[in-house]
Coordinates of C-alpha atoms in Angstrom, one line a residue:
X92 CA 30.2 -12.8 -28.5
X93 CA 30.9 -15.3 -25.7
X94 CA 27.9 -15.5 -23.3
X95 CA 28.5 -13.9 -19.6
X96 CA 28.9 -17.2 -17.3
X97 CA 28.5 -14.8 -13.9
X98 CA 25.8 -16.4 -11.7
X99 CA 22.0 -15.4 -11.1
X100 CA 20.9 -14.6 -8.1
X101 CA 18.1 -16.3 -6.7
X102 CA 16.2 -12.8 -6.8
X103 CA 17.4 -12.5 -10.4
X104 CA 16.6 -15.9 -11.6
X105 CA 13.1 -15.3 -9.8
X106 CA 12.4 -11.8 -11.7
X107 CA 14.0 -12.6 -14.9
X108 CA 11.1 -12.4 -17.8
X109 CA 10.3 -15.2 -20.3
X110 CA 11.5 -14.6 -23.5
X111 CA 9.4 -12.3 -25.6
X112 CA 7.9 -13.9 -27.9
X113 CA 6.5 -16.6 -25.5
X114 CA 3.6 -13.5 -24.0
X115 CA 1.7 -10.1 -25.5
X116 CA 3.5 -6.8 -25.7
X117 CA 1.3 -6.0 -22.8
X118 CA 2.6 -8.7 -20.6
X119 CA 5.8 -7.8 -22.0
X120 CA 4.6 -4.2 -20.5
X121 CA 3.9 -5.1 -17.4
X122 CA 6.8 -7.3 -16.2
X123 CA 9.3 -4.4 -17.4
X124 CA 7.7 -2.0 -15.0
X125 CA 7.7 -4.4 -11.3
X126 CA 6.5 -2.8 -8.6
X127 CA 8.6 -2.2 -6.1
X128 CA 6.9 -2.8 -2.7
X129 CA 6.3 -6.5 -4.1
X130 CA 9.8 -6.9 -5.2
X131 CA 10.7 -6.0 -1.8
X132 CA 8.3 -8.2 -0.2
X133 CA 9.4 -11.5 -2.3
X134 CA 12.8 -10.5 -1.6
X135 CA 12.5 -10.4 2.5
X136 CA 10.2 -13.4 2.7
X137 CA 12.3 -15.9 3.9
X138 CA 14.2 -13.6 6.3
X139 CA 11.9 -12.1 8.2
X140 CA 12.2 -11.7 11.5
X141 CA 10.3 -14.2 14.1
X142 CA 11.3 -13.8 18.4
X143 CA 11.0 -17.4 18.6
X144 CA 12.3 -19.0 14.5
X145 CA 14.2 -16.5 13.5
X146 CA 15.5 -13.5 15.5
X147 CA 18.1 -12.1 13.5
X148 CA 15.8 -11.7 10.8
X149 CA 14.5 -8.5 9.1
X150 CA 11.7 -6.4 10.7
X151 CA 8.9 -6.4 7.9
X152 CA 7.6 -2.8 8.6
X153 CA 7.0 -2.0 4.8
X154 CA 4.0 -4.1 4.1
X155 CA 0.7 -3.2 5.3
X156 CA -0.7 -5.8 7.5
X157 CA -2.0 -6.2 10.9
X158 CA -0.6 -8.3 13.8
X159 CA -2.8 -7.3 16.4
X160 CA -5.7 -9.4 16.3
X161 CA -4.1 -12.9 14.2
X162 CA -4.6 -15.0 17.3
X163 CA -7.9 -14.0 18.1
X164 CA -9.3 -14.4 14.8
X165 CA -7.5 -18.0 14.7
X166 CA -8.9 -18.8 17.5
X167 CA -12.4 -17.9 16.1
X168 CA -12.0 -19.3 12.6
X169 CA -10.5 -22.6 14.4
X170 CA -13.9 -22.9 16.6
X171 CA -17.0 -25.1 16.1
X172 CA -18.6 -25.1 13.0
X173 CA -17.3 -21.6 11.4
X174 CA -16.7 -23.4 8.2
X175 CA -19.1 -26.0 6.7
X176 CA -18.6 -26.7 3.8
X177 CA -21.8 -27.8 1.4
X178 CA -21.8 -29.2 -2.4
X179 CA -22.3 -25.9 -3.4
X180 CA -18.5 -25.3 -2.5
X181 CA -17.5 -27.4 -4.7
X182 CA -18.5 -25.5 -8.6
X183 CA -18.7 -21.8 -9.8
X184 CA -20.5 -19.2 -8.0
X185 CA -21.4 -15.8 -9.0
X186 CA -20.7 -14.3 -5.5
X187 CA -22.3 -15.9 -2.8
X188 CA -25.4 -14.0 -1.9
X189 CA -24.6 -15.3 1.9
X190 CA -21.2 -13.2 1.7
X191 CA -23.0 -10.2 -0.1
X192 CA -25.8 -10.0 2.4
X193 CA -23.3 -10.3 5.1
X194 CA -21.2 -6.9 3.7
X195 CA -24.5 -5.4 2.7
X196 CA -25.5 -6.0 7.0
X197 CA -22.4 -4.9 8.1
X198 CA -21.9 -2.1 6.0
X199 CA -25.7 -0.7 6.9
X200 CA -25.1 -1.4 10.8
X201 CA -21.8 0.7 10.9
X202 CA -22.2 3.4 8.3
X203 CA -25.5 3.8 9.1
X204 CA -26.8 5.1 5.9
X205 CA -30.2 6.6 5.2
X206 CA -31.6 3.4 2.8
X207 CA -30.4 -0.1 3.8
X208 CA -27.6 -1.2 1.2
X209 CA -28.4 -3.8 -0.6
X210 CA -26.6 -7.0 -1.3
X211 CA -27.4 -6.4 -5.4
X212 CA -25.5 -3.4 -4.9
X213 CA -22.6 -5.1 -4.3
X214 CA -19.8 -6.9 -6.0
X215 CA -17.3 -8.3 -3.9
X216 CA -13.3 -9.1 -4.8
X217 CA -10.5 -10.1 -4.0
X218 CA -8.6 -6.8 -3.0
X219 CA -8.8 -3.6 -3.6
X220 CA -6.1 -4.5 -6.9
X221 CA -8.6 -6.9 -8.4
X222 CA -11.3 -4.0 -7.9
X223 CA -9.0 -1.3 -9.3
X224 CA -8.2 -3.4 -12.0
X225 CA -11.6 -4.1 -13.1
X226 CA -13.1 -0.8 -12.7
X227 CA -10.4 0.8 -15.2
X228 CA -11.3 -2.7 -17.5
X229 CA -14.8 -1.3 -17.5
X230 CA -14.8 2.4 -17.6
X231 CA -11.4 3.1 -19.0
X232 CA -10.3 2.9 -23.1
X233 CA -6.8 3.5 -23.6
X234 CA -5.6 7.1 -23.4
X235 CA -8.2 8.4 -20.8
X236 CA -6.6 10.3 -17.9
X237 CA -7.0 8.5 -14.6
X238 CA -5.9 11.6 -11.7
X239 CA -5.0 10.8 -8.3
X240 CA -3.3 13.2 -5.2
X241 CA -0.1 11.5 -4.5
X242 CA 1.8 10.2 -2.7
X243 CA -0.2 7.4 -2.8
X244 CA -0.6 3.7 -2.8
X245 CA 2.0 2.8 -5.8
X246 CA -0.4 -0.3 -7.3
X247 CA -2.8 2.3 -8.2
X248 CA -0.5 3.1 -11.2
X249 CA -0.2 -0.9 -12.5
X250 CA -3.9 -1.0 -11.5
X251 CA -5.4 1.4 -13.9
X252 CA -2.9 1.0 -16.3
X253 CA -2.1 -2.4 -17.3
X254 CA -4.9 -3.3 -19.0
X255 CA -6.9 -0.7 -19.9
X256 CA -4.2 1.5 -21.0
X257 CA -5.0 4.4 -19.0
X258 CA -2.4 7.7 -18.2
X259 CA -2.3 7.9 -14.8
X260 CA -1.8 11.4 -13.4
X261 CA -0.5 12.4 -10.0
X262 CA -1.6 15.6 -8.4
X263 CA 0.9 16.5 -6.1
X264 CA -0.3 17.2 -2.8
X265 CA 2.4 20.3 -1.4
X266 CA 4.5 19.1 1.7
X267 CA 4.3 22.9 3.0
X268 CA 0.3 22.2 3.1
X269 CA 0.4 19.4 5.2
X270 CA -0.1 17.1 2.3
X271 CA -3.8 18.5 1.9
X272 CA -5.4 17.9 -1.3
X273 CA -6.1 21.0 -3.0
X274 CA -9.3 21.5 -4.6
X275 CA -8.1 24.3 -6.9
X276 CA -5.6 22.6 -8.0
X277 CA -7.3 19.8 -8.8
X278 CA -9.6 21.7 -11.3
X279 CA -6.7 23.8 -12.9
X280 CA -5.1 20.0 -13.7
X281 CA -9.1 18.2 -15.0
X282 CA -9.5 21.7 -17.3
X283 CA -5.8 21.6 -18.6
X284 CA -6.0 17.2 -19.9
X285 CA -9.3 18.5 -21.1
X286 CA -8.1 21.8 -23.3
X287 CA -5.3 19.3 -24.8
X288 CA -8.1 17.0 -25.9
X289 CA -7.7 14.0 -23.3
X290 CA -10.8 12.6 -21.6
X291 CA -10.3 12.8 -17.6
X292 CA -12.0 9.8 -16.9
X293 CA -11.5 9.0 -13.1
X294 CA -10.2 10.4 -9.8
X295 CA -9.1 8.2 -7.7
X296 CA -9.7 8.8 -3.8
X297 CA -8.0 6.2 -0.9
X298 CA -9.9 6.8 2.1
X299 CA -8.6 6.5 4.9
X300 CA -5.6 7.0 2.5
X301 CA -2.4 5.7 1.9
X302 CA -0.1 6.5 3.4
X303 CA -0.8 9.7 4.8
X304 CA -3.8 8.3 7.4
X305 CA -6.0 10.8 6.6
X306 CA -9.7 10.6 6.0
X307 CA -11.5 12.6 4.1
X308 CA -14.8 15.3 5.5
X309 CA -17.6 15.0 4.5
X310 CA -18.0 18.6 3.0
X311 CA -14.1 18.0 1.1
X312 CA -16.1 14.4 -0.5
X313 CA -19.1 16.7 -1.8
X314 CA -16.7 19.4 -2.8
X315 CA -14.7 16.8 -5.3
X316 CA -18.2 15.0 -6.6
X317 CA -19.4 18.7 -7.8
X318 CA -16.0 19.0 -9.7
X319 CA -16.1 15.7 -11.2
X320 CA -20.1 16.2 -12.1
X321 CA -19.0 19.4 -13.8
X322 CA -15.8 18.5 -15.1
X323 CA -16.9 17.4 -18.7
X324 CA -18.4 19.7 -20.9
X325 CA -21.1 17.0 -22.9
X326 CA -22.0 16.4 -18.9
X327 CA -20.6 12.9 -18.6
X328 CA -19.9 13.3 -15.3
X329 CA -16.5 11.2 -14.5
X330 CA -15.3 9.5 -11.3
X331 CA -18.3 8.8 -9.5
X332 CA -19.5 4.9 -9.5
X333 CA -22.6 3.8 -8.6
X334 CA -23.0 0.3 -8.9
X335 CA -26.0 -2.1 -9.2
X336 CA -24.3 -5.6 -10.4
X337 CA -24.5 -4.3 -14.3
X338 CA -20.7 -4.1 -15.1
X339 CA -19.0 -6.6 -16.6
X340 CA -16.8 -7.3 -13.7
X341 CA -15.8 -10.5 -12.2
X342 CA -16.3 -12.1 -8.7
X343 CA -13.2 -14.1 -7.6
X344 CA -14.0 -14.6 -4.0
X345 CA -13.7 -18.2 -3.5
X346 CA -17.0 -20.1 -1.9
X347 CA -15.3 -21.2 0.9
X348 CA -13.9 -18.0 2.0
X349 CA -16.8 -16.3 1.1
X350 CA -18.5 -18.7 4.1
X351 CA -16.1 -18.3 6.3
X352 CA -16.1 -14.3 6.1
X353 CA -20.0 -14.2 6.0
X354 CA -19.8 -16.1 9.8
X355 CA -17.2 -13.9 10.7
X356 CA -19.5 -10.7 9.9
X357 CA -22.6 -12.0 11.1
X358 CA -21.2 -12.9 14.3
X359 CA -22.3 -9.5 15.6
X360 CA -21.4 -10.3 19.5
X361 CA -18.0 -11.2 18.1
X362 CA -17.5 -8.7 15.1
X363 CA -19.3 -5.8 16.6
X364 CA -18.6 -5.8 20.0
X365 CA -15.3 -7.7 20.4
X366 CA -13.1 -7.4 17.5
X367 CA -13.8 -4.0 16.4
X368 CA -13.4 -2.0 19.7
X369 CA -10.2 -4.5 20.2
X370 CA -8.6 -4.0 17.4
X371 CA -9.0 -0.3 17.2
X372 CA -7.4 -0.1 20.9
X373 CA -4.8 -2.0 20.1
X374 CA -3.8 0.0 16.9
X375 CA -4.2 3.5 19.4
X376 CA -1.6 1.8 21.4
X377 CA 0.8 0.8 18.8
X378 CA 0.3 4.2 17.0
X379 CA 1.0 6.3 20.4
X380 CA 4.3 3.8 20.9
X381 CA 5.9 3.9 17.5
X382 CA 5.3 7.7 16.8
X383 CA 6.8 8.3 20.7
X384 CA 9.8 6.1 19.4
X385 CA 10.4 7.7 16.2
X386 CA 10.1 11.6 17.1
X387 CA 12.5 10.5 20.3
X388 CA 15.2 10.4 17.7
X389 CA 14.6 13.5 15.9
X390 CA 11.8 12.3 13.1
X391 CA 8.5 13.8 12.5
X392 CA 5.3 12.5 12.1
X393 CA 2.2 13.6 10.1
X394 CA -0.3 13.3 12.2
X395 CA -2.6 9.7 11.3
X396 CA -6.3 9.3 12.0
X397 CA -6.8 6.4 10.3
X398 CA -5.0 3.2 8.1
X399 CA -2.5 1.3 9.9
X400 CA 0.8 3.4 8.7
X401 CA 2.8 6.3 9.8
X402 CA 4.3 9.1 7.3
X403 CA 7.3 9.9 9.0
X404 CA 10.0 12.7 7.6
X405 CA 13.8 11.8 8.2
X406 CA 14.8 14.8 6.0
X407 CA 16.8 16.1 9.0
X408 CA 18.6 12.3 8.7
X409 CA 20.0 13.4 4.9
X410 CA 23.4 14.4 3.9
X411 CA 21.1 16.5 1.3
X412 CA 17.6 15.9 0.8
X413 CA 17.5 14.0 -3.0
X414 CA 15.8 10.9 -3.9
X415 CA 19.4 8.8 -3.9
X416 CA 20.2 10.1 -0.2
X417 CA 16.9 8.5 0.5
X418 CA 17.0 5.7 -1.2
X419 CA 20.5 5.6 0.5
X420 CA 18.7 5.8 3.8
X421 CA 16.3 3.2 3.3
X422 CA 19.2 0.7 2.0
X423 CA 20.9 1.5 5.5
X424 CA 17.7 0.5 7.8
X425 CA 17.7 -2.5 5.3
X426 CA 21.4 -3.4 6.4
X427 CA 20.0 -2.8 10.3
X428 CA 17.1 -5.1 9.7
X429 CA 14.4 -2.9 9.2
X430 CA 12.8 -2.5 6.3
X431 CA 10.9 0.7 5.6
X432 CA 9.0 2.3 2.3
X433 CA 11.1 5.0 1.3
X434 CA 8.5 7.7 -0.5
X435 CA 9.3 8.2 -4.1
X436 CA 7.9 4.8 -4.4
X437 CA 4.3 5.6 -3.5
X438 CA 4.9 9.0 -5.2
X439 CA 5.8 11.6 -3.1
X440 CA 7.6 14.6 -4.9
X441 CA 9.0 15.7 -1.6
X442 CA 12.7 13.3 -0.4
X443 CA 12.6 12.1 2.4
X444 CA 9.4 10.9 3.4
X445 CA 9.1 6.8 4.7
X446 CA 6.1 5.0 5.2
X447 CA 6.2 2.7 8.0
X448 CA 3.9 0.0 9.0
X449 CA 3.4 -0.1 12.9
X450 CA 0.2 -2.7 13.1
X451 CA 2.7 -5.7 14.4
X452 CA 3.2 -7.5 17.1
X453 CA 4.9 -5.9 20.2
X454 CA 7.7 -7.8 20.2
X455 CA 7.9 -6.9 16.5
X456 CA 8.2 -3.2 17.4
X457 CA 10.5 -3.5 20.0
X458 CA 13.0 -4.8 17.8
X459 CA 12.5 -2.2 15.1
X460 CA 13.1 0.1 18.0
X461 CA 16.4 -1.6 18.8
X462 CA 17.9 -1.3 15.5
X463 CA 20.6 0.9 15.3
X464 CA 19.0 3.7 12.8
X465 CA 15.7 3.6 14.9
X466 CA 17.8 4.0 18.1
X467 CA 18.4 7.9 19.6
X468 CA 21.7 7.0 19.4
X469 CA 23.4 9.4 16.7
X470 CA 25.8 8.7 13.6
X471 CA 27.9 11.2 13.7
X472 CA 30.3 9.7 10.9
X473 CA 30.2 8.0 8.1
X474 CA 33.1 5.7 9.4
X475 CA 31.1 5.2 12.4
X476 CA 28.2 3.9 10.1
X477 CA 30.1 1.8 7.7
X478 CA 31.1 0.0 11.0
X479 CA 28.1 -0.8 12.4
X480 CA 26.8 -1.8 8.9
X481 CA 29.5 -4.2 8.4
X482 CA 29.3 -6.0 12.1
X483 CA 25.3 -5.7 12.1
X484 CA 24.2 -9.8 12.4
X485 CA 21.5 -9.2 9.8
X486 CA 23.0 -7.9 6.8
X487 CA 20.8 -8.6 3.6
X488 CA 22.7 -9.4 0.3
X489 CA 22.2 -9.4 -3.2
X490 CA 19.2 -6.9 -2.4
X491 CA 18.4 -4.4 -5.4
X492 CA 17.4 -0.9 -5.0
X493 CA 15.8 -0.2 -8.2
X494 CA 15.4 3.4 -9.7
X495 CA 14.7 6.6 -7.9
X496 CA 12.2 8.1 -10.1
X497 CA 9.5 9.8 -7.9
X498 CA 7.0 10.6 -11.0
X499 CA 3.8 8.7 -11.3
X500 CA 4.9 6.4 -14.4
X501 CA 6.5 3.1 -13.2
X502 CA 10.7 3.4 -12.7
X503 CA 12.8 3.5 -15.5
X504 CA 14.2 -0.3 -16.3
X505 CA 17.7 -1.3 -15.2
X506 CA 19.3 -4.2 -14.7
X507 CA 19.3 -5.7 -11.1
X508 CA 22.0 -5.1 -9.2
X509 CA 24.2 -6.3 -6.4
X510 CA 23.3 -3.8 -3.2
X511 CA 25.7 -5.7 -0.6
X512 CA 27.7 -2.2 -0.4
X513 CA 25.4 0.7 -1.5
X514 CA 26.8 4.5 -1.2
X515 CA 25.7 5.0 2.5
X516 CA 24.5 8.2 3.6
X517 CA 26.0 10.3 6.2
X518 CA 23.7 10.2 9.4
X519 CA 23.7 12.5 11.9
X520 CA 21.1 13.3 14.6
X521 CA 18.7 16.7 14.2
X522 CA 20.1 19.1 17.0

């Protein structure tokens, strides 16, 4: 059979695997399942939208980042002596005791606990995936069941998974509750893995989470640690971590950022009384403005205490509430220039749901605002939308929209494929 001679696409020729036998069935594993925020991310990079560089770009509103403080912590990093850089700098370290006594300070000032943490306590990483990843490394063997309330932050599943080999399992948290988590429920699921001879290893809490922007009280927190102590019949109690630097777990912060974040932290006049109270009064601003702008044109907004992200329902936006009408949706903010989370891909068993960064610059948000699905405006037809679609000046092409699947198990694998005319769905404006 004659090979196909159709052109790659960039994003093809970047995401295509190496042939099999070059890496382990587990690498093989993990490169079949992608995750899709990342994918979208790589995909948008060179397009995004600047005021000044590139203002027909895309409006990154998808990935969780913060705008609101960049130039003053430039200007701090970019002052006097933050960095100074010693021989030390130069070989391995095991964790910089100046960065862990730094955290350890910081953590004790603001949390105010009731025994000073201390800096042996701690093991520092490079993200919360590298932490993830090593905490299922060193308390996970393949098979043991890892529970977490979704929706939730996607990479948890590649996280605790990849390596270890753990089943990840979602407890839904019911749209009709308000997304709470469900302590009942959250028994009834631990006792039924356990009857069918699985060992419910961890539960894995985001707080604040994500996406929902909820915190966690302190009477819910003690309420889930007594489940989880009394969760295993040969009292092995599972989900609760205590460290003291015993694990087998690695310490990739590099020395010289370790320095540079230590000065940062124990800059107290600085940390404590200028970026802090800055930072959260800019992200109350930001917050008020985006959730004015989005339930202005008919969306709702679960109400955010915390994070930097808004979980905003455009049900009302559906032809009919499915997972393809909202991955339809999100394809049509794409071909508008914003791009958005659409739910089922942190989770969410309910259609509909978007998570949407709004930590950016103001200029930033404005133009999100502007975009014609963001607008008040309404769509009344889909002619109407195909037209604006196909005159918008920011079209994306080639873009894939991967598969639906909403479970907590990584999307089914499919070829990529050519997006530059998806099925569109019909908007029209909640009365």
């Amino acid at each position: 059979m004659a090979a196909s001679t159709t052109p790659k696409s960039c994003f093809e020729k970047v995401l295509s695997p190496p042939p099999p036998f070059f890496i382990s069935q587990r690498a093989q594993g993990t490169l079949a399942f992608p995750t899709f925020s990342s994918q979208l991310a790589d995909q948008l990079f060179d397009n995004l939208y600047d005021r000044d560089s590139n203002p027909k770009g895309v409006v990154q509103l998808s990935n969780s980042i913060n705008q609101l403080m960049e130039e003053e912590v430039l200007a701090r990093v970019n002052q006097g002596h933050t960095l100074t850089l010693t021989p030390q700098h130069q070989y391995y370290s095991p964790g910089l005791l100046e960065l862990r006594m730094a955290v350890a300070n910081f953590l004790t000032r603001h949390h105010k606990p009731s025994q000073a943490i201390s800096p042996d306590n701690l093991i520092l990483m490079n993200g919360v995936t590298a932490c993830c990843d090593a905490l299922s490394h060193a308390l996970c063997d393949p098979g043991d069941v890892v529970l977490t309330p979704t929706p939730v932050y996607a990479r948890v599943y590649s996280n605790f998974r990849d390596r270890s080999g753990a089943t990840v399992v979602p407890l839904p948290c019911p749209e009709t509750d308000n997304f709470a988590l469900q302590e009942g429920a959250m028994e009834s699921l631990i006792k039924k893995h356990m009857e069918g001879g699985q060992r419910v290893r961890v539960c894995v809490l985001l707080h604040p989470h994500n996406p929902l922007g909820r915190i966690y009280s302190t009477q819910e927190l003690q309420n889930i640690l007594k489940l989880c102590a009394q969760s295993d019949p040969h009292h092995q109690p599972m989900g609760v971590v205590v460290l003291r630097n015993t694990l087998p777990l690695p310490t990739p912060v590099r020395p010289s950022h370790s320095t540079l974040l230590a000065t940062l932290l124990n800059d107290v006049e600085w940390c404590d009384d200028f970026y802090i109270p800055t930072n959260k009064e800019r992200l109350a601003a930001s917050y008020k403005k985006a959730r004015e702008c989005l339930e202005a044109c008919g969306a709702k907004v679960h109400r955010s205490v915390a994070g930097n992200f808004l979980w905003v329902n455009f049900q009302a936006f559906l032809d009919e509430c499915t997972e393809q009408c909202e991955i339809d949706l999100f394809m049509a903010f794409l071909k508008g220039g914003v791009s958005i989370l659409p739910g089922q891909k942190l989770y969410c068993a309910h259609p509909g749901w978007y998570r949407i960064v709004y930590s950016v610059r103001d200029d930033v948000l404005e133009e999100a605002a502007a975009a014609p699905f963001v607008a008040a405006a309404p769509f009344e037809t889909d002619a109407h939308l195909a037209a604006t679609l196909a005159s918008d000046r920011r079209a994306l092409h080639h873009f894939s929209a991967p598969s639906s699947d909403a479970r907590l198990r990584p999307p089914r694998p499919s070829p990529l494929q050519r997006a530059s005319t998806p099925r569109s769905p019909q908007l029209r404006h909640p009365s």
